[in-house]
mmCIF file of C-alpha atoms in Angstrom:
data_model
loop_
_atom_site.group_PDB
_atom_site.id
_atom_site.type_symbol
_atom_site.label_atom_id
_atom_site.label_comp_id
_atom_site.label_asym_id
_atom_site.label_seq_id
_atom_site.Cartn_x
_atom_site.Cartn_y
_atom_site.Cartn_z
ATOM 1 C CA MET A 1 -8.720 -3.940 -22.631
ATOM 2 C CA THR A 2 -8.996 -0.076 -21.832
ATOM 3 C CA ALA A 3 -6.242 1.747 -21.772
ATOM 4 C CA THR A 4 -6.079 2.509 -18.010
ATOM 5 C CA SER A 5 -6.320 -1.642 -17.171
ATOM 6 C CA LYS A 6 -2.986 -2.150 -19.206
ATOM 7 C CA PRO A 7 -0.292 -4.627 -17.008
ATOM 8 C CA ALA A 8 1.789 -2.814 -15.365
ATOM 9 C CA GLY A 9 4.272 -4.234 -17.326
ATOM 10 C CA ASP A 10 3.415 -2.804 -20.473
ATOM 11 C CA VAL A 11 3.173 0.462 -18.829
ATOM 12 C CA LEU A 12 6.959 0.142 -17.065
ATOM 13 C CA ALA A 13 8.660 -0.993 -20.093
ATOM 14 C CA ALA A 14 6.563 1.990 -22.480
ATOM 15 C CA ALA A 15 7.531 4.366 -19.731
ATOM 16 C CA ALA A 16 11.391 2.816 -19.594
ATOM 17 C CA ARG A 17 11.673 3.074 -23.259
ATOM 18 C CA ARG A 18 10.548 7.553 -23.609
ATOM 19 C CA ALA A 19 13.154 7.341 -20.341
ATOM 20 C CA GLY A 20 16.265 6.064 -21.996
ATOM 21 C CA LEU A 21 16.031 3.331 -19.411
ATOM 22 C CA ASN A 22 16.341 -0.476 -20.147
ATOM 23 C CA PRO A 23 13.442 -2.208 -17.844
ATOM 24 C CA ALA A 24 14.796 -6.226 -18.851
ATOM 25 C CA GLY A 25 15.236 -7.821 -15.847
ATOM 26 C CA ALA A 26 12.820 -5.425 -13.911
ATOM 27 C CA VAL A 27 12.412 -7.102 -10.517
ATOM 28 C CA LEU A 28 8.682 -6.220 -8.692
ATOM 29 C CA ILE A 29 9.910 -5.199 -4.911
ATOM 30 C CA ARG A 30 6.457 -3.632 -4.124
ATOM 31 C CA ASP A 31 2.513 -4.107 -4.997
ATOM 32 C CA GLY A 32 0.357 -2.033 -3.161
ATOM 33 C CA SER A 33 -1.626 1.322 -4.457
ATOM 34 C CA ASN A 34 1.301 1.984 -6.168
ATOM 35 C CA LEU A 35 3.696 -0.582 -7.777
ATOM 36 C CA MET A 36 7.551 -0.820 -7.363
ATOM 37 C CA TYR A 37 10.045 -2.116 -9.535
ATOM 38 C CA ARG A 38 14.141 -2.276 -9.360
ATOM 39 C CA LEU A 39 15.544 -2.270 -12.755
ATOM 40 C CA VAL A 40 19.504 -2.898 -13.319
ATOM 41 C CA GLY A 41 21.648 -0.032 -12.811
ATOM 42 C CA GLY A 42 20.266 1.422 -9.264
ATOM 43 C CA CYS A 43 17.026 2.494 -10.413
ATOM 44 C CA VAL A 44 13.636 1.920 -8.879
ATOM 45 C CA ALA A 45 10.236 2.710 -10.675
ATOM 46 C CA ARG A 46 7.268 3.608 -9.194
ATOM 47 C CA ILE A 47 3.905 3.179 -11.111
ATOM 48 C CA GLY A 48 0.975 5.396 -9.786
ATOM 49 C CA PRO A 49 -2.892 4.320 -10.429
ATOM 50 C CA ALA A 50 -4.517 6.009 -12.932
ATOM 51 C CA GLY A 51 -5.259 9.272 -12.671
ATOM 52 C CA THR A 52 -2.429 10.501 -10.028
ATOM 53 C CA GLU A 53 -0.145 12.311 -12.425
ATOM 54 C CA LYS A 54 0.005 15.755 -10.193
ATOM 55 C CA ALA A 55 -0.077 13.100 -6.952
ATOM 56 C CA ALA A 56 3.683 12.112 -8.614
ATOM 57 C CA GLU A 57 4.876 15.640 -9.906
ATOM 58 C CA PHE A 58 4.468 16.686 -6.225
ATOM 59 C CA GLN A 59 6.832 13.729 -4.930
ATOM 60 C CA ILE A 60 8.717 14.579 -6.777
ATOM 61 C CA GLU A 61 8.826 18.242 -5.936
ATOM 62 C CA ALA A 62 8.662 16.967 -2.356
ATOM 63 C CA ALA A 63 11.826 15.312 -2.617
ATOM 64 C CA ARG A 64 13.853 17.858 -4.154
ATOM 65 C CA TRP A 65 13.043 20.407 -1.666
ATOM 66 C CA LEU A 66 13.496 18.115 1.107
ATOM 67 C CA ALA A 67 17.026 17.035 -0.772
ATOM 68 C CA GLY A 68 18.540 21.006 0.313
ATOM 69 C CA THR A 69 17.024 21.135 4.171
ATOM 70 C CA GLY A 70 19.390 18.606 5.477
ATOM 71 C CA ILE A 71 16.884 15.645 6.291
ATOM 72 C CA ASN A 72 18.000 12.846 4.010
ATOM 73 C CA SER A 73 14.650 11.522 2.128
ATOM 74 C CA VAL A 74 14.858 9.262 -1.340
ATOM 75 C CA ALA A 75 16.281 10.703 -4.287
ATOM 76 C CA VAL A 76 15.036 11.107 -7.859
ATOM 77 C CA LEU A 77 17.095 10.158 -11.244
ATOM 78 C CA ASP A 78 17.453 14.131 -12.071
ATOM 79 C CA ASP A 79 18.377 13.787 -15.542
ATOM 80 C CA ILE A 80 14.991 12.256 -16.526
ATOM 81 C CA ALA A 81 11.836 14.165 -17.123
ATOM 82 C CA GLN A 82 9.272 13.258 -14.439
ATOM 83 C CA PRO A 83 6.521 11.737 -14.143
ATOM 84 C CA VAL A 84 6.288 9.787 -17.511
ATOM 85 C CA VAL A 85 2.501 9.047 -17.724
ATOM 86 C CA VAL A 86 1.658 6.030 -19.792
ATOM 87 C CA HIS A 87 -1.995 5.146 -20.330
ATOM 88 C CA ASP A 88 -2.851 7.420 -17.267
ATOM 89 C CA ARG A 89 -0.642 6.202 -14.888
ATOM 90 C CA PRO A 90 2.346 8.269 -13.842
ATOM 91 C CA VAL A 91 5.879 6.107 -13.349
ATOM 92 C CA THR A 92 8.501 8.179 -11.196
ATOM 93 C CA TRP A 93 11.814 7.124 -11.264
ATOM 94 C CA TRP A 94 13.982 7.009 -8.309
ATOM 95 C CA ARG A 95 17.731 6.372 -7.020
ATOM 96 C CA GLU A 96 17.588 2.967 -5.176
ATOM 97 C CA LEU A 97 18.928 2.826 -1.528
ATOM 98 C CA PRO A 98 21.804 0.431 -0.491
ATOM 99 C CA ALA A 99 21.009 -2.234 2.385
ATOM 100 C CA HIS A 100 18.792 -0.400 4.554
ATOM 101 C CA ARG A 101 16.161 -1.763 7.644
ATOM 102 C CA PRO A 102 13.246 0.006 8.918
ATOM 103 C CA ALA A 103 13.892 2.326 11.509
ATOM 104 C CA SER A 104 13.692 1.913 15.253
ATOM 105 C CA PRO A 105 11.047 3.959 16.852
ATOM 106 C CA ALA A 106 13.681 6.201 18.522
ATOM 107 C CA GLU A 107 14.686 7.001 14.739
ATOM 108 C CA LEU A 108 11.718 7.721 13.617
ATOM 109 C CA GLY A 109 10.919 10.182 16.375
ATOM 110 C CA GLY A 110 13.987 11.683 16.304
ATOM 111 C CA ILE A 111 13.667 12.240 12.743
ATOM 112 C CA LEU A 112 10.109 13.411 12.593
ATOM 113 C CA ARG A 113 11.788 16.703 15.519
ATOM 114 C CA LEU A 114 13.828 18.136 12.789
ATOM 115 C CA LEU A 115 11.404 17.012 9.888
ATOM 116 C CA HIS A 116 8.925 19.347 12.124
ATOM 117 C CA ARG A 117 11.492 22.121 12.807
ATOM 118 C CA LEU A 118 11.083 22.791 8.458
ATOM 119 C CA GLU A 119 10.013 25.923 7.038
ATOM 120 C CA PRO A 120 7.277 25.394 5.457
ATOM 121 C CA PRO A 121 8.532 25.602 1.179
ATOM 122 C CA ALA A 122 7.419 27.920 -1.379
ATOM 123 C CA HIS A 123 7.772 25.693 -3.638
ATOM 124 C CA PRO A 124 6.262 23.450 -3.518
ATOM 125 C CA VAL A 125 2.733 24.370 -1.868
ATOM 126 C CA LEU A 126 1.830 21.794 0.518
ATOM 127 C CA ARG A 127 -1.812 21.029 1.339
ATOM 128 C CA MET A 128 -3.368 21.085 4.777
ATOM 129 C CA PHE A 129 -3.546 17.315 5.844
ATOM 130 C CA ASP A 130 -6.789 15.978 6.130
ATOM 131 C CA PRO A 131 -7.193 13.046 7.870
ATOM 132 C CA PHE A 132 -10.488 12.092 6.731
ATOM 133 C CA ALA A 133 -9.164 12.316 2.956
ATOM 134 C CA GLY A 134 -10.460 8.934 1.417
ATOM 135 C CA VAL A 135 -12.527 7.653 4.052
ATOM 136 C CA ALA A 136 -16.323 8.478 3.329
ATOM 137 C CA GLY A 137 -15.578 7.267 -0.252
ATOM 138 C CA ARG A 138 -14.503 3.956 1.180
ATOM 139 C CA ILE A 139 -16.869 3.574 3.231
ATOM 140 C CA ALA A 140 -19.597 4.560 0.875
ATOM 141 C CA ALA A 141 -17.948 1.691 -1.827
ATOM 142 C CA ALA A 142 -18.593 -0.882 0.432
ATOM 143 C CA ARG A 143 -21.197 -2.547 -1.107
ATOM 144 C CA HIS A 144 -20.168 -5.888 0.405
ATOM 145 C CA LEU A 145 -21.038 -4.759 3.760
ATOM 146 C CA PRO A 146 -24.034 -4.656 5.832
ATOM 147 C CA ASP A 147 -26.135 -1.553 5.479
ATOM 148 C CA TYR A 148 -25.996 -1.174 9.270
ATOM 149 C CA ASP A 149 -22.285 -1.031 9.253
ATOM 150 C CA ARG A 150 -21.751 1.420 6.147
ATOM 151 C CA ALA A 151 -24.304 3.554 8.123
ATOM 152 C CA TRP A 152 -22.176 3.157 11.591
ATOM 153 C CA LEU A 153 -18.708 4.004 9.987
ATOM 154 C CA ALA A 154 -20.498 7.168 8.396
ATOM 155 C CA HIS A 155 -22.144 8.046 11.155
ATOM 156 C CA GLN A 156 -18.648 7.648 12.950
ATOM 157 C CA VAL A 157 -17.249 10.069 10.771
ATOM 158 C CA GLY A 158 -19.332 12.462 11.315
ATOM 159 C CA VAL A 159 -19.029 12.353 14.866
ATOM 160 C CA LEU A 160 -15.105 12.340 14.734
ATOM 161 C CA ARG A 161 -14.882 15.444 12.438
ATOM 162 C CA GLU A 162 -17.625 17.626 15.375
ATOM 163 C CA ARG A 163 -15.141 16.173 18.438
ATOM 164 C CA LEU A 164 -11.644 17.551 15.982
ATOM 165 C CA GLN A 165 -13.391 20.725 15.571
ATOM 166 C CA ARG A 166 -13.295 21.228 19.501
ATOM 167 C CA GLU A 167 -9.330 20.472 19.037
ATOM 168 C CA ARG A 168 -8.711 22.626 16.442
ATOM 169 C CA THR A 169 -5.814 25.313 16.948
ATOM 170 C CA ARG A 170 -3.544 23.472 19.637
ATOM 171 C CA HIS A 171 -0.495 23.973 17.768
ATOM 172 C CA SER A 172 0.032 25.884 14.567
ATOM 173 C CA PRO A 173 0.846 23.553 11.354
ATOM 174 C CA THR A 174 3.855 22.642 10.782
ATOM 175 C CA VAL A 175 5.633 20.359 8.105
ATOM 176 C CA ILE A 176 4.254 16.889 8.516
ATOM 177 C CA HIS A 177 4.972 13.721 6.757
ATOM 178 C CA GLY A 178 1.582 12.417 6.874
ATOM 179 C CA ASP A 179 1.921 8.964 7.520
ATOM 180 C CA ALA A 180 4.502 8.506 9.565
ATOM 181 C CA TRP A 181 5.680 4.863 10.725
ATOM 182 C CA GLN A 182 9.063 3.058 10.761
ATOM 183 C CA ASN A 183 9.087 1.173 7.211
ATOM 184 C CA ASN A 184 8.314 4.781 5.834
ATOM 185 C CA VAL A 185 12.185 5.507 7.160
ATOM 186 C CA ALA A 186 14.689 3.403 5.848
ATOM 187 C CA VAL A 187 18.146 3.019 7.909
ATOM 188 C CA LEU A 188 21.712 3.034 5.820
ATOM 189 C CA ALA A 189 24.412 0.894 7.043
ATOM 190 C CA ASP A 190 25.906 4.388 8.528
ATOM 191 C CA GLY A 191 22.968 4.891 10.678
ATOM 192 C CA LYS A 192 21.436 7.854 7.928
ATOM 193 C CA PRO A 193 17.996 7.233 8.248
ATOM 194 C CA VAL A 194 16.386 8.386 4.949
ATOM 195 C CA LEU A 195 12.435 9.315 4.653
ATOM 196 C CA LEU A 196 10.193 7.480 2.282
ATOM 197 C CA ASP A 197 6.731 7.972 0.395
ATOM 198 C CA LEU A 198 6.506 11.245 0.149
ATOM 199 C CA GLU A 199 2.793 11.469 -0.818
ATOM 200 C CA HIS A 200 1.677 13.185 2.060
ATOM 201 C CA VAL A 201 3.733 14.986 3.061
ATOM 202 C CA SER A 202 1.898 18.781 4.044
ATOM 203 C CA LEU A 203 1.128 21.228 7.119
ATOM 204 C CA GLY A 204 -0.603 19.801 9.980
ATOM 205 C CA ASP A 205 -0.728 19.498 13.648
ATOM 206 C CA ARG A 206 2.321 17.763 14.126
ATOM 207 C CA ASP A 207 0.448 15.529 16.687
ATOM 208 C CA TRP A 208 -0.786 13.128 13.455
ATOM 209 C CA ASP A 209 3.177 12.039 13.095
ATOM 210 C CA LEU A 210 3.326 11.101 16.620
ATOM 211 C CA ILE A 211 0.199 8.855 16.562
ATOM 212 C CA PRO A 212 0.549 5.840 14.291
ATOM 213 C CA LEU A 213 3.087 4.418 16.702
ATOM 214 C CA ALA A 214 1.694 6.035 20.163
ATOM 215 C CA ALA A 215 -1.900 3.950 19.143
ATOM 216 C CA ASP A 216 0.131 1.084 18.245
ATOM 217 C CA PHE A 217 1.501 1.317 21.849
ATOM 218 C CA ALA A 218 -1.835 1.976 23.630
ATOM 219 C CA ASP A 219 -4.265 -0.187 22.303
ATOM 220 C CA PHE A 220 -2.420 -2.666 20.144
ATOM 221 C CA VAL A 221 0.300 -3.768 22.012
ATOM 222 C CA ARG A 222 2.867 -3.729 18.754
ATOM 223 C CA VAL A 223 5.191 -1.707 20.262
ATOM 224 C CA SER A 224 6.785 -2.342 23.934
ATOM 225 C CA ARG A 225 6.655 0.209 26.692
ATOM 226 C CA SER A 226 10.441 0.992 26.393
ATOM 227 C CA ASP A 227 10.399 1.105 22.933
ATOM 228 C CA TYR A 228 7.678 3.803 22.739
ATOM 229 C CA ARG A 229 9.308 5.602 25.758
ATOM 230 C CA ASP A 230 12.139 5.830 23.630
ATOM 231 C CA PHE A 231 10.432 7.508 20.814
ATOM 232 C CA ALA A 232 8.587 9.769 23.078
ATOM 233 C CA THR A 233 12.417 11.035 24.209
ATOM 234 C CA ALA A 234 13.347 11.158 20.554
ATOM 235 C CA TYR A 235 11.027 13.032 19.791
ATOM 236 C CA GLY A 236 10.718 15.316 23.104
ATOM 237 C CA ARG A 237 6.910 14.898 23.708
ATOM 238 C CA ASP A 238 4.721 11.911 24.664
ATOM 239 C CA VAL A 239 1.520 12.559 22.807
ATOM 240 C CA THR A 240 -0.676 9.820 24.794
ATOM 241 C CA THR A 241 -0.423 12.522 27.549
ATOM 242 C CA ALA A 242 -2.608 15.105 25.546
ATOM 243 C CA ALA A 243 -5.813 16.216 26.187
ATOM 244 C CA SER A 244 -6.880 15.576 22.271
ATOM 245 C CA PHE A 245 -4.760 11.949 22.049
ATOM 246 C CA ARG A 246 -8.075 9.579 22.062
ATOM 247 C CA THR A 247 -9.656 11.878 19.384
ATOM 248 C CA PHE A 248 -6.689 11.832 17.027
ATOM 249 C CA ASP A 249 -6.073 8.113 18.408
ATOM 250 C CA ASP A 250 -9.398 7.422 17.095
ATOM 251 C CA ILE A 251 -9.026 8.832 13.607
ATOM 252 C CA GLN A 252 -6.062 7.298 12.951
ATOM 253 C CA GLU A 253 -7.938 3.866 13.892
ATOM 254 C CA LEU A 254 -10.670 4.952 11.643
ATOM 255 C CA ARG A 255 -8.756 5.172 8.966
ATOM 256 C CA TRP A 256 -7.117 1.933 9.401
ATOM 257 C CA ALA A 257 -10.676 -0.029 9.588
ATOM 258 C CA THR A 258 -11.975 1.454 6.361
ATOM 259 C CA PHE A 259 -8.440 1.028 4.698
ATOM 260 C CA VAL A 260 -9.002 -2.351 4.415
ATOM 261 C CA LEU A 261 -13.265 -2.340 3.110
ATOM 262 C CA ALA A 262 -12.152 -2.159 -0.402
ATOM 263 C CA LYS A 263 -10.107 -5.252 -0.633
ATOM 264 C CA GLY A 264 -13.439 -6.667 1.381
ATOM 265 C CA ALA A 265 -14.715 -6.831 -1.918
ATOM 266 C CA THR A 266 -12.943 -9.450 -3.628
ATOM 267 C CA SER A 267 -11.404 -11.415 -0.437
ATOM 268 C CA ALA A 268 -12.763 -12.885 1.725
ATOM 269 C CA ASP A 269 -9.828 -12.610 4.505
ATOM 270 C CA ALA A 270 -10.280 -8.933 4.157
ATOM 271 C CA ALA A 271 -14.129 -8.898 4.638
ATOM 272 C CA ARG A 272 -13.804 -10.374 7.720
ATOM 273 C CA GLU A 273 -10.859 -8.065 8.980
ATOM 274 C CA ALA A 274 -13.085 -5.063 8.008
ATOM 275 C CA SER A 275 -15.828 -6.340 10.062
ATOM 276 C CA HIS A 276 -13.454 -7.541 12.836
ATOM 277 C CA ARG A 277 -11.967 -4.266 12.816
ATOM 278 C CA ILE A 278 -15.608 -2.625 12.533
ATOM 279 C CA ALA A 279 -16.684 -4.662 15.757
ATOM 280 C CA CYS A 280 -13.112 -3.253 17.793
ATOM 281 C CA LEU A 281 -14.494 0.566 16.800
ATOM 282 C CA ARG A 282 -17.566 -0.470 18.225
ATOM 283 C CA GLY A 283 -16.586 -1.093 21.537
ATOM 284 C CA GLU A 284 -17.761 -4.757 20.972
ATOM 285 C CA ILE A 285 -14.250 -6.274 21.419
ATOM 286 C CA PRO A 286 -11.925 -4.644 24.753
ATOM 287 C CA ARG A 287 -8.437 -3.724 23.933
ATOM 288 C CA PRO A 288 -5.907 -4.200 23.332
ATOM 289 C CA TRP A 289 -6.431 -5.399 19.429
ATOM 290 C CA THR A 290 -4.614 -7.471 16.907
ATOM 291 C CA TRP A 291 -5.329 -7.065 13.876
ATOM 292 C CA ASN A 292 -4.400 -8.511 10.682
ATOM 293 C CA ALA A 293 -2.294 -6.688 8.177
ATOM 294 C CA PHE A 294 -3.234 -6.032 4.980
#
């Protein structure tokens, strides 16, 4: 077993010892690209993939910056040096949220409106949002896909890049969340919304944060007309009426389609889902679409 393949439990235990925390009784609460554990005493540990120390450092800095802006976000444990790196995997420590639920569309629209009004910070320095980040790599690595599917996806990336170039400069770059959906805003019992998952906070066109929920409404019918109207009203803009909507929407759906590719190498269900999503993007299946979550 290599150092970078050490079990997450071993990474957590070693990191907790260095931080002066007790990992006994830790409970896994999220198993994704990042692992999250709840520890006794109101602490949550987030374990990133190997080689993501810089991304973990950025999340800590972004959370500390947001804490001074008036926008509620997930809070770090400030009395611990962060991140703790074990076997090349960064571990960060966060305050556990009290009882909460995902945001409604209106609550998501409201907090995005506030976020987009912020002046970019001097520190941390926010990178420019790249909607194609990771897409080409996921396509190239999907050797389980037929060659014609990978070729079509790679060509589609080029087509959409060209379309996006024609949409540039419509809005001045502003602070965006970069992964804005209802589960990335926790609403506490008192109604206070709290931003989660800060790794994609960046500078970009504000519409990138509006597109995911708009796509759910327009192309998947996962959001009702009344809920979408509440979202657009709370934010103050209906992005589906923008001239650039279809370009941004097509890029978002390409990102969603390629996200499942890596899982398809080891999961027959994910491989079938990837083929279904590609067929949708090709126009072989009419909208509204139904995509299974992975």
